[in-house]
Amino acid sequence: MGNDTILEARNINKYFREPVLFHVLKDINFKINNGEFVSIMGKSGCGKSTLLYILSTMDTDYEGDLMFMGEKITGKPHEELARIRNKHIGFVFQFHYLLSEFTVLENVMLPAKKLGIKSLGEIRHDAMEKLKLLHIDDQAHKLASRISGGQKQRVAIARALINDPAIIMGDEPTGNLDSMNAENVLNIFKDLVREQNLSLLVVTHDHDFADQTDRIIEMGDGRIIHQ
Amino acid sequence: MINCKVILSISKTHLLSRIKQTAIAALGVTFGIGTFIILVSFMTGLNGLLDGLILNRTPHVHIYNEIKPSATQPIDLYTKITDGFKVVQSVKPKFTQAKIHNALPLMSQLNANPDVKGAIPQLRAQIFYISGSIELGGNLVGIDVLEEVRLFNFGQYVVKGTPQALNNIENGILIGSGVADKMSLDVGNTVQVSTVGGAIFPLKIVGIYQSGLADIDNIQSFASLKTVQRILGEPQNYITDINVKLFDIEQAVPMAQFIEKQFKLTAIDIKTANAQFETGTSIRNLITYAVSITLLIVAGFGIYNILNMLIYEKMNDIAILKATGFSGRDVKYVFISQAILIGLIGGILGLMIGFGMSVVIDNLPFETDALPTIKTYPVNFNPWYYVIGITFAMVSTFLAGYLPSRKAQKIDPVEIIRGQ
Ligand SMILES: Nc1ncnc2c1ncn2[C@@H]1O[C@H](COP(=O)(O)OP(=O)(O)OP(=O)(O)O)[C@@H](O)[C@H]1O
Ligand SMILES: [Mg+2]
């Protein structure tokens, strides 16, 4: 079974110390298998984003162990965590996050350039493919600051896909999209899971969206109440 | 390497998308470096000029026979009085000749020394210039004119006529410009000089000598060694001074000490004779560097400020870069490379402006009676100053960029993302 698990949280606890001590995540335990599409639901403020930052290795200030691809990554140096994020984890933020002075295409290409495996031509080609997938290839050469919120969100999803990661984490990735585009993103996600054995972990408030995923993790008040 | 390219392309985009701020930061460096180059070129050019005025024509070691009392008086040899003072009053100088004993062998020995560029003879004579019934006191120095030209830039100070004429024309004289003015003499005229002994000789003026120091030009003239020896009625080995020029001026002190000890002559080295010049030079250099460093520090603060601001504006970018797999170090390099690019562009521009201004200054007319050979402001185009300038620009911008970049390295992306 061990090899099937891509991500595992073991007894994760997190506290905010400012302004008062606040136990935000309490004994979080769960696994995500290869090729599994999991959604996280819960009330606003229950700690979903906080959990996602820990799982994405960006936040290292927590207790407990995080296993990724069969390896314990808790306590690894920042450099190495950055490399893991770059290669294996695609992240879509709750709010669209692009480099505003770069074009859409450059934004999508950047993580691949950092990874440095493919040639520039290949990277450009792949980036265009991902943009096409999300129906925004016509915006490729615009500055990222000159496109709409929903378009930005789709660019961010394209960027998350560029290095063909093992897992994509999304914090309400369809939050800013109209129902048609949300549907499209959902379908893309499903295809990726089916065709490339990609894992997905998505925070959402959208029950229709969540119902179409393999599993729903219910959170409440810093705990997992149902999975 | 690939990493490097990505980082550079990011910092390039950052710089170009805020071209105004980049330009201001770079211009700060340009101003600092440009001023440094102008200041240092002009100051050292001036130093060189002033040094040349005195130091180039001053022998590194000047050897002569000084008239002075004997260091040991006869009574010192009397050893019978053990507990008492020996007091000698009205000590008279020891009688010696002004000439250097065995000057010719001494010179050939010095010339054989590999440290010595040349050791050449002079014969100084007290004379009077005679104009009608007026007698003007003065000096006539017998020289080997070609050697003087070779070793002590003598030719630069002959403002009319040529120094070589001394050798070609029998009984020629290069007369001091002050003397020539006072006596209304010019090249081609004849001047009468009389020795202390009273003999009168007519000498033909073949040129006018102007050192720029009025005290010298008012009394001193030059003739060939032979001419002066004949005027004084002395033989060919009669020489009062030997001037030594060394390859390395630093050897002057030990060389002078060696000669004093070995030959029992007075030997004055250039350092002792012109200590004040070195002080002046080093103080001028100090001022140059102090002003330039101040300017560069100001420029550095400008860069520091702009990068600091940039990093606050770029919090989002930093968070995104980190979230998508750029490490803290990568982010640090993104900002350091911006500082270095600003330093490089600003610095090179500064060098170019500095060079341009130096060329302009170098061509400005600057004429003064004190410096007959100088026609324009002196500028030193030493390439080392350009190397120092660009190094300084790079180092100061690196330091100014380093602290803000460290901050960018430490920014926690989660905090930024959450803060939205
Ligand atoms: N930096 C912080 N310091 C202190 N408390 C914080 C901090 N960030 C978040 N919190 C608190 O932690 C709790 C969890 O926040 P989190 O952002 O994870 O909620 P969420 O489940 O993602 O909510 P939403 O659905 O609205 O995005 C909230 O109660 C919030 O007030
Ligand atoms: Mg949230």
XYZ file of C-alpha atoms and ligand atoms in Angstrom:
679
model
C 0.000 0.000 0.000
C 2.871 2.316 0.878
C 3.807 3.000 -2.730
C 0.313 3.982 -3.623
C 0.359 6.836 -1.157
C 1.652 10.105 -2.477
C 0.968 12.336 0.482
C 0.416 11.496 4.104
C -0.145 13.765 7.095
C 0.659 12.255 10.473
C -0.553 13.975 13.612
C -0.188 17.454 12.246
C -0.755 20.227 14.755
C -0.299 23.898 14.188
C -0.511 26.873 16.459
C -0.661 30.580 15.769
C 1.082 32.431 18.562
C 0.065 35.912 17.493
C -1.959 37.725 18.695
C -3.013 34.979 21.139
C -2.088 31.316 21.205
C -4.497 29.625 18.835
C -4.533 25.930 18.094
C -5.554 26.089 14.444
C -4.931 22.497 13.281
C -5.560 19.632 15.641
C -4.243 16.109 15.037
C -4.660 16.002 11.310
C -4.198 12.494 9.909
C -4.959 11.447 6.352
C -3.520 9.945 3.182
C -3.879 10.733 -0.475
C -3.239 7.959 -2.940
C -1.717 8.190 -6.365
C -4.308 9.228 -8.896
C -6.849 10.186 -6.292
C -8.979 13.313 -6.583
C -9.738 14.567 -3.090
C -11.635 17.651 -2.055
C -11.560 19.398 1.300
C -14.663 21.159 2.544
C -15.445 23.064 5.647
C -16.614 26.319 7.082
C -14.712 29.486 6.433
C -11.925 29.893 8.958
C -11.721 26.225 9.911
C -8.131 25.960 8.746
C -8.289 24.610 5.192
C -5.853 27.083 3.675
C -3.521 26.724 6.630
C -3.462 22.969 6.123
C -2.834 23.346 2.409
C 0.184 25.623 3.000
C 1.683 22.959 5.246
C 0.987 20.168 2.760
C 2.529 22.218 -0.045
C 5.781 22.476 2.015
C 5.656 26.272 2.044
C 4.822 26.431 5.742
C 7.316 24.535 7.896
C 6.163 25.782 11.274
C 4.052 22.836 12.481
C 4.222 19.697 14.612
C 3.865 16.193 13.247
C 5.223 14.508 10.155
C 4.566 15.035 6.496
C 5.330 12.166 4.112
C 5.619 12.851 0.413
C 6.253 10.134 -2.186
C 7.223 7.706 0.543
C 9.734 10.063 2.103
C 9.546 12.137 5.245
C 9.941 15.750 4.200
C 9.359 17.373 7.569
C 12.568 19.081 8.641
C 14.226 19.122 5.229
C 16.182 22.257 4.328
C 14.381 25.044 2.486
C 16.427 24.576 -0.660
C 15.297 21.018 -1.008
C 11.683 21.811 -0.239
C 11.794 24.455 -2.969
C 13.034 21.823 -5.412
C 10.251 19.409 -4.418
C 7.660 22.147 -4.892
C 9.124 23.037 -8.246
C 9.182 19.512 -9.604
C 6.318 17.652 -7.955
C 3.753 20.056 -6.578
C 1.544 22.373 -8.534
C -0.225 24.975 -6.468
C -3.239 27.072 -7.331
C -3.900 29.820 -4.850
C -7.167 30.944 -3.385
C -6.509 34.267 -5.058
C -4.900 34.494 -8.448
C -1.227 35.043 -8.152
C 0.784 35.976 -11.217
C 3.901 38.049 -11.833
C 2.233 41.171 -13.144
C 5.192 42.477 -15.153
C 5.567 39.272 -17.137
C 3.390 38.051 -19.959
C 0.934 35.239 -19.437
C 3.187 32.877 -21.354
C 6.259 33.816 -19.345
C 4.341 33.249 -16.129
C 3.488 29.733 -17.198
C 7.019 29.040 -18.423
C 8.866 30.249 -15.343
C 8.619 27.112 -13.125
C 9.802 24.987 -16.053
C 12.723 27.306 -16.700
C 13.640 26.993 -13.047
C 13.446 23.213 -13.273
C 15.756 23.425 -16.270
C 15.109 20.008 -17.779
C 13.502 20.955 -21.076
C 14.839 23.275 -23.726
C 13.367 26.727 -24.024
C 11.540 25.771 -27.217
C 9.959 22.745 -25.582
C 8.967 24.784 -22.572
C 7.313 27.405 -24.762
C 5.485 24.732 -26.698
C 4.292 22.970 -23.545
C 3.220 26.243 -21.975
C 1.126 27.036 -25.044
C -0.425 23.580 -24.824
C -1.414 24.116 -21.203
C -2.863 27.508 -22.049
C -4.861 25.957 -24.877
C -6.161 23.355 -22.491
C -7.597 26.156 -20.384
C -8.851 28.145 -23.404
C -6.690 31.195 -22.801
C -4.003 30.705 -25.434
C -5.309 33.864 -27.131
C -4.096 35.866 -24.112
C -0.616 34.318 -24.096
C 1.315 37.438 -25.025
C -0.543 39.904 -22.847
C 0.928 41.151 -19.615
C -0.483 39.209 -16.694
C -1.770 42.429 -15.146
C -3.964 43.086 -18.186
C -6.284 40.082 -18.037
C -9.442 39.420 -16.004
C -9.593 37.665 -12.658
C -11.042 34.482 -14.054
C -8.439 34.436 -16.811
C -5.706 34.878 -14.232
C -6.992 31.937 -12.297
C -6.855 29.758 -15.397
C -3.311 30.955 -16.120
C -2.401 29.983 -12.573
C -3.798 26.505 -13.204
C -1.785 26.256 -16.433
C 1.318 27.268 -14.493
C 0.612 24.579 -11.879
C 0.516 22.008 -14.670
C 3.646 23.042 -16.545
C 6.132 20.702 -14.826
C 3.738 17.714 -14.953
C 3.656 17.504 -11.161
C 2.709 14.453 -9.124
C 0.088 16.362 -7.207
C -1.815 19.568 -7.658
C -3.146 21.446 -4.678
C -5.761 24.057 -5.198
C -7.244 26.518 -2.776
C -10.644 27.193 -4.309
C -9.172 27.113 -7.819
C -12.576 27.635 -9.395
C -13.710 30.282 -6.941
C -13.516 33.111 -9.467
C -14.802 31.249 -12.495
C -18.201 31.226 -14.157
C -19.963 27.901 -14.162
C -18.870 27.028 -17.681
C -15.170 27.572 -16.971
C -15.490 25.914 -13.563
C -16.951 22.918 -15.345
C -14.047 22.992 -17.806
C -11.461 23.083 -15.019
C -13.211 20.230 -13.256
C -13.126 18.199 -16.448
C -9.456 18.985 -17.004
C -8.717 17.850 -13.478
C -10.647 14.662 -13.962
C -8.846 13.946 -17.236
C -5.474 14.511 -15.640
C -6.326 12.135 -12.826
C -7.513 9.512 -15.242
C -4.840 9.855 -17.923
C -1.705 10.847 -16.059
C -2.355 9.276 -12.688
C -2.088 12.734 -11.162
C -3.297 13.328 -7.621
C -5.429 16.301 -6.750
C -6.233 17.937 -3.487
C -8.685 20.766 -3.826
C -10.301 23.002 -1.251
C -13.758 24.011 -2.352
C -17.010 25.415 -1.089
C -18.842 24.125 -4.137
C -20.837 20.988 -3.287
C -21.448 20.141 -6.942
C -17.725 20.266 -7.542
C -16.934 18.216 -4.451
C -19.528 15.596 -5.291
C -17.663 14.756 -8.477
C -14.377 14.023 -6.672
C -13.283 10.620 -5.377
C -13.401 11.582 -1.739
C -14.416 14.529 0.430
C -12.531 15.432 3.577
C -14.774 17.395 5.918
C -13.051 19.818 8.235
C -14.443 21.705 11.161
C -12.712 23.813 13.750
C -9.210 22.585 12.921
C -10.082 18.904 12.869
C -11.014 16.377 10.256
C -14.566 15.452 11.135
C -15.234 13.106 8.272
C -13.323 11.493 5.405
C 23.963 27.957 -15.198
C 20.383 27.555 -16.432
C 19.313 28.885 -13.074
C 21.496 31.907 -13.652
C 19.767 32.692 -16.926
C 16.302 32.454 -15.423
C 17.284 34.673 -12.518
C 18.864 37.229 -14.824
C 15.819 37.295 -17.062
C 13.612 37.959 -14.033
C 15.820 40.753 -12.755
C 16.038 42.225 -16.236
C 12.249 42.343 -16.431
C 12.091 43.961 -13.006
C 14.622 46.608 -14.008
C 13.062 47.356 -17.381
C 9.517 47.560 -16.098
C 10.538 50.380 -13.776
C 13.031 52.027 -16.019
C 12.789 55.427 -14.328
C 13.851 54.194 -10.909
C 16.538 52.041 -12.457
C 17.862 55.036 -14.355
C 17.928 57.194 -11.229
C 19.798 54.545 -9.266
C 22.261 54.032 -12.113
C 22.756 57.773 -12.524
C 23.714 57.993 -8.852
C 26.519 55.553 -9.537
C 27.399 57.316 -12.785
C 27.710 60.592 -10.951
C 29.899 59.072 -8.224
C 32.205 57.222 -10.581
C 32.367 60.049 -13.105
C 33.358 62.511 -10.411
C 35.920 60.071 -9.069
C 37.532 59.691 -12.484
C 37.558 63.427 -13.165
C 38.884 64.273 -9.716
C 41.536 61.617 -9.603
C 42.736 62.213 -13.175
C 42.956 65.943 -12.682
C 44.438 65.783 -9.192
C 47.099 63.259 -10.083
C 47.783 65.141 -13.298
C 48.378 68.212 -11.186
C 50.487 66.206 -8.774
C 52.554 64.932 -11.661
C 53.002 68.456 -12.913
C 54.106 69.787 -9.556
C 56.321 66.787 -8.934
C 57.794 67.305 -12.373
C 58.421 70.926 -11.549
C 60.741 70.031 -8.713
C 61.272 66.311 -8.472
C 61.994 65.489 -12.096
C 64.802 67.936 -12.291
C 66.093 67.208 -8.842
C 68.803 64.595 -8.708
C 67.931 61.531 -6.707
C 71.294 61.858 -5.018
C 73.251 65.091 -5.047
C 76.932 64.698 -4.187
C 79.159 67.622 -3.248
C 81.829 68.736 -0.864
C 80.326 70.685 1.974
C 82.297 73.359 3.758
C 81.954 72.500 7.421
C 84.003 72.198 10.577
C 85.767 68.940 11.243
C 83.726 66.591 13.346
C 86.782 65.797 15.472
C 88.820 68.768 16.645
C 92.488 68.301 17.575
C 91.702 68.463 21.251
C 89.579 65.364 20.910
C 92.740 63.465 20.204
C 94.197 64.591 23.504
C 93.251 61.822 25.924
C 95.042 62.825 29.101
C 92.134 64.830 30.499
C 89.565 62.268 31.545
C 87.300 64.097 34.004
C 86.469 67.434 32.458
C 84.947 69.279 29.500
C 86.722 70.161 26.326
C 85.486 73.496 25.068
C 86.601 74.849 21.715
C 85.424 78.317 20.797
C 85.252 79.987 17.386
C 85.534 76.761 15.450
C 86.488 77.513 11.860
C 85.456 75.346 8.937
C 88.104 73.001 7.720
C 89.887 74.160 4.632
C 88.903 72.010 1.708
C 88.445 72.560 -1.945
C 84.939 72.950 -3.374
C 85.926 70.401 -5.978
C 85.201 66.736 -5.551
C 88.386 64.816 -5.206
C 88.768 62.070 -7.807
C 85.421 62.998 -9.334
C 85.997 61.214 -12.637
C 86.749 57.744 -11.199
C 83.889 58.200 -8.747
C 81.499 58.962 -11.598
C 82.588 56.017 -13.662
C 82.134 53.766 -10.640
C 78.615 55.109 -10.072
C 77.724 54.746 -13.725
C 78.767 51.099 -13.557
C 76.256 50.477 -10.756
C 73.158 48.745 -12.194
C 70.807 50.807 -9.983
C 72.095 54.046 -11.450
C 70.474 55.499 -14.529
C 73.171 58.098 -14.788
C 75.671 60.089 -12.730
C 76.653 63.376 -14.347
C 78.990 66.200 -13.406
C 78.255 69.842 -12.705
C 80.536 72.731 -11.992
C 79.015 75.617 -10.096
C 80.710 78.948 -10.285
C 79.912 82.291 -8.716
C 79.931 84.966 -11.388
C 78.743 88.452 -12.131
C 76.767 89.437 -15.209
C 78.159 92.709 -16.414
C 76.016 95.286 -18.130
C 77.807 98.576 -18.507
C 78.795 99.599 -15.026
C 76.260 97.328 -13.331
C 77.313 93.960 -11.998
C 74.590 91.395 -11.247
C 75.516 88.517 -9.001
C 74.724 85.091 -10.274
C 75.620 81.467 -10.838
C 77.018 79.840 -13.872
C 76.622 76.100 -13.942
C 78.772 74.010 -16.193
C 76.855 70.991 -17.422
C 77.018 68.052 -19.768
C 73.960 69.280 -21.599
C 72.990 66.108 -23.466
C 73.052 64.091 -20.273
C 71.023 66.784 -18.490
C 68.436 66.533 -21.232
C 68.368 62.753 -20.983
C 68.165 62.484 -17.209
C 66.568 65.674 -15.909
C 64.278 66.906 -18.708
C 66.529 69.882 -19.113
C 65.169 70.550 -22.588
C 61.721 71.376 -21.192
C 63.034 74.479 -19.511
C 64.862 75.961 -22.456
C 62.159 78.286 -23.729
C 64.155 79.844 -26.557
C 66.932 78.302 -28.590
C 67.977 74.703 -28.105
C 70.011 73.064 -25.365
C 72.144 71.260 -27.948
C 73.499 74.624 -29.115
C 75.633 74.689 -25.968
C 77.712 71.892 -27.399
C 77.831 73.283 -30.898
C 78.710 76.866 -30.249
C 81.946 77.742 -28.543
C 81.471 79.886 -25.422
C 77.701 79.559 -25.557
C 75.449 80.309 -22.596
C 71.859 79.453 -21.751
C 70.876 82.501 -19.794
C 68.239 82.609 -17.064
C 65.052 84.316 -18.203
C 65.088 86.695 -15.251
C 68.635 87.776 -16.025
C 67.772 88.176 -19.702
C 64.796 90.391 -18.834
C 66.754 92.559 -16.461
C 69.558 93.098 -18.900
C 67.357 93.207 -22.041
C 69.247 90.339 -23.614
C 68.032 87.884 -26.172
C 69.296 84.913 -28.137
C 72.213 85.917 -30.351
C 73.422 88.671 -28.042
C 76.630 88.503 -26.118
C 76.837 88.827 -22.358
C 79.927 89.589 -20.337
C 80.529 87.612 -17.206
C 83.272 88.066 -14.691
C 84.556 85.551 -12.224
C 85.106 86.206 -8.547
C 88.764 86.564 -9.449
C 87.938 89.452 -11.799
C 88.584 87.920 -15.207
C 85.995 88.943 -17.795
C 84.693 86.685 -20.529
C 82.203 87.372 -23.303
C 79.668 84.560 -23.801
C 77.240 84.143 -26.655
C 73.601 83.610 -25.698
C 72.321 80.471 -27.452
C 69.097 80.065 -25.505
C 66.972 81.192 -22.600
C 66.335 79.032 -19.601
C 63.149 79.343 -17.572
C 62.510 76.981 -14.683
C 59.354 78.671 -13.485
C 60.956 79.449 -10.138
C 61.825 83.153 -10.180
C 64.542 82.771 -7.561
C 66.462 80.519 -9.888
C 65.703 82.270 -13.155
C 66.952 85.590 -11.787
C 70.461 84.351 -11.139
C 71.231 81.075 -12.816
C 72.651 80.416 -16.261
C 74.185 77.365 -17.901
C 77.222 76.794 -20.034
C 79.079 73.682 -21.061
C 81.342 72.105 -18.490
C 84.416 72.923 -20.563
C 83.504 76.577 -20.894
C 83.084 77.021 -17.161
C 86.312 75.165 -16.437
C 88.106 77.502 -18.820
C 86.531 80.587 -17.241
C 87.641 79.449 -13.828
C 91.023 78.411 -15.154
C 90.634 74.914 -13.794
C 91.560 71.556 -15.358
C 89.194 69.021 -16.911
C 88.719 67.046 -13.724
C 87.509 70.055 -11.764
C 83.915 69.201 -10.807
C 81.973 70.502 -7.805
C 78.799 68.443 -7.937
C 77.722 65.032 -9.129
C 74.011 64.473 -9.768
C 72.790 60.897 -9.719
C 69.545 59.663 -11.172
C 68.438 56.173 -10.149
C 66.056 53.776 -11.792
C 64.153 53.406 -8.536
C 63.699 56.507 -6.431
C 63.275 54.332 -3.344
C 66.967 53.455 -3.558
C 67.940 57.100 -3.042
C 68.275 56.958 0.744
C 70.526 53.880 0.979
C 72.550 55.072 -2.000
C 73.182 58.467 -0.388
C 74.192 56.830 2.877
C 76.510 54.470 1.061
C 78.232 57.306 -0.825
C 78.677 59.436 2.291
C 80.311 56.570 4.113
C 82.407 55.300 1.260
C 83.764 58.552 -0.161
C 83.554 61.006 2.747
C 81.431 63.397 0.695
C 78.091 65.013 1.374
C 75.298 63.165 -0.424
C 71.744 64.476 -0.159
C 68.923 62.184 -1.263
C 65.769 63.476 -2.878
C 63.537 62.370 -0.012
C 65.382 64.458 2.517
C 65.616 67.391 0.152
C 61.931 67.402 -0.862
C 60.025 65.812 1.981
C 57.296 68.439 1.791
C 56.413 67.454 -1.752
C 55.487 63.963 -0.823
C 53.292 65.257 1.970
C 51.487 67.548 -0.446
C 50.971 64.735 -2.923
C 49.604 62.335 -0.364
C 47.230 64.935 1.077
C 45.873 65.760 -2.361
C 45.363 62.045 -3.008
C 43.627 61.693 0.331
C 41.199 64.493 -0.522
C 40.486 62.977 -3.922
C 39.673 59.591 -2.500
C 37.675 60.986 0.418
C 35.443 63.036 -1.880
C 34.969 60.153 -4.313
C 34.173 57.656 -1.597
C 31.632 60.047 -0.111
C 29.930 60.386 -3.472
C 29.861 56.630 -3.942
C 28.448 56.077 -0.483
C 25.667 58.513 -1.277
C 25.036 56.646 -4.514
C 25.086 53.393 -2.541
C 22.386 54.672 -0.203
C 20.319 55.597 -3.227
C 20.570 52.058 -4.529
C 19.846 50.632 -1.105
C 16.740 52.766 -0.869
C 15.444 51.915 -4.289
C 16.000 48.183 -3.852
C 14.346 48.298 -0.462
C 11.314 49.941 -1.972
C 11.370 47.521 -4.850
C 11.317 44.577 -2.481
C 8.293 45.943 -0.644
C 6.526 46.387 -3.953
C 7.588 42.966 -5.071
C 6.392 41.014 -2.034
C 3.822 39.231 -4.190
C 6.377 38.303 -6.811
C 8.672 36.971 -4.140
C 5.904 34.843 -2.668
C 4.936 33.495 -6.085
C 8.512 32.682 -7.001
C 8.982 30.842 -3.748
C 5.678 29.011 -4.039
C 6.525 27.811 -7.536
C 9.864 26.398 -6.500
C 12.426 29.191 -6.476
C 14.524 28.939 -3.325
C 15.299 31.808 -0.989
C 18.759 31.930 -2.502
C 17.353 32.280 -6.018
C 15.208 35.180 -4.866
C 18.218 36.769 -3.197
C 20.159 36.545 -6.449
C 17.260 38.094 -8.344
C 17.708 41.249 -6.303
C 21.485 41.189 -5.946
C 21.816 40.835 -9.694
C 19.644 43.896 -10.101
C 21.978 45.854 -7.838
C 24.989 44.583 -9.741
C 23.436 45.436 -13.094
C 22.692 48.945 -11.852
C 26.283 49.211 -10.635
C 27.703 47.895 -13.893
C 25.645 50.101 -16.184
C 25.998 53.161 -13.970
C 29.686 52.480 -13.474
C 30.511 52.067 -17.158
C 28.548 55.189 -17.959
C 30.458 56.959 -15.192
C 33.774 55.849 -16.680
C 32.735 57.142 -20.067
C 31.584 60.479 -18.696
C 34.704 60.710 -16.560
C 36.872 60.017 -19.575
C 34.985 62.517 -21.705
C 35.286 65.258 -19.106
C 38.967 64.468 -18.626
C 39.557 64.886 -22.352
C 37.761 68.228 -22.225
C 39.828 69.393 -19.266
C 42.965 68.117 -20.942
C 42.257 70.448 -23.847
C 41.393 73.545 -21.830
C 44.125 76.135 -22.232
C 46.125 76.754 -19.086
C 49.059 79.084 -19.459
C 51.150 80.503 -16.716
C 54.554 82.117 -16.607
C 55.608 79.851 -13.812
C 55.190 76.781 -16.040
C 56.638 77.578 -19.438
C 56.107 74.152 -20.981
C 52.457 73.725 -19.915
C 49.810 74.802 -22.409
C 46.703 72.938 -21.139
C 45.458 71.617 -17.807
C 47.345 68.485 -16.835
C 45.291 65.265 -16.748
C 46.523 61.815 -15.892
C 44.888 59.098 -18.021
C 46.112 56.182 -15.944
C 43.953 53.125 -16.823
C 44.244 51.920 -13.251
C 41.876 54.643 -12.090
C 39.253 53.236 -14.426
C 39.778 49.763 -12.994
C 39.514 51.152 -9.469
C 36.416 53.135 -10.440
C 34.480 50.204 -11.855
C 35.558 47.920 -9.013
C 34.376 50.497 -6.547
C 31.047 50.832 -8.331
C 30.529 47.084 -8.306
C 31.511 46.649 -4.671
C 29.408 49.519 -3.379
C 26.315 48.515 -5.339
C 26.790 44.924 -4.269
C 26.876 45.998 -0.630
C 23.882 48.271 -1.124
C 21.972 45.432 -2.761
C 23.037 42.744 -0.361
C 21.046 43.789 2.695
C 17.691 44.233 0.927
C 18.300 40.985 -0.939
C 18.835 39.169 2.325
C 15.483 40.443 3.425
C 13.880 39.125 0.255
C 15.508 35.773 0.862
C 13.909 35.532 4.295
C 10.400 36.588 3.339
C 7.893 33.898 4.284
C 5.664 33.295 1.253
C 2.806 31.950 3.365
C 2.553 35.209 5.229
C 2.295 37.147 1.984
C -0.203 34.788 0.407
C -2.341 34.758 3.508
C -2.153 38.518 3.769
C -4.098 38.948 0.514
N -1.324 34.598 10.575
C -2.336 34.253 11.371
N -2.264 34.522 12.680
C -3.267 34.160 13.505
N -4.351 33.531 13.094
C -4.495 33.221 11.804
C -3.487 33.564 10.871
N -3.889 33.147 9.649
C -5.078 32.566 9.818
N -5.451 32.597 11.097
C -6.652 32.004 11.641
O -6.600 30.617 11.410
C -7.885 30.128 11.077
C -7.810 29.327 9.816
O -7.546 30.159 8.730
P -7.571 29.655 7.226
O -7.124 30.727 6.340
O -6.839 28.376 7.176
O -9.134 29.404 7.033
P -9.868 28.746 5.774
O -10.430 27.478 6.243
O -8.970 28.682 4.607
O -11.026 29.795 5.507
P -11.609 30.295 4.109
O -12.551 29.208 3.683
O -12.339 31.513 4.462
O -10.494 30.491 3.192
C -8.799 31.329 10.975
O -9.606 31.352 12.125
C -7.893 32.515 10.971
O -8.458 33.567 11.719
Mg -8.774 29.709 2.816
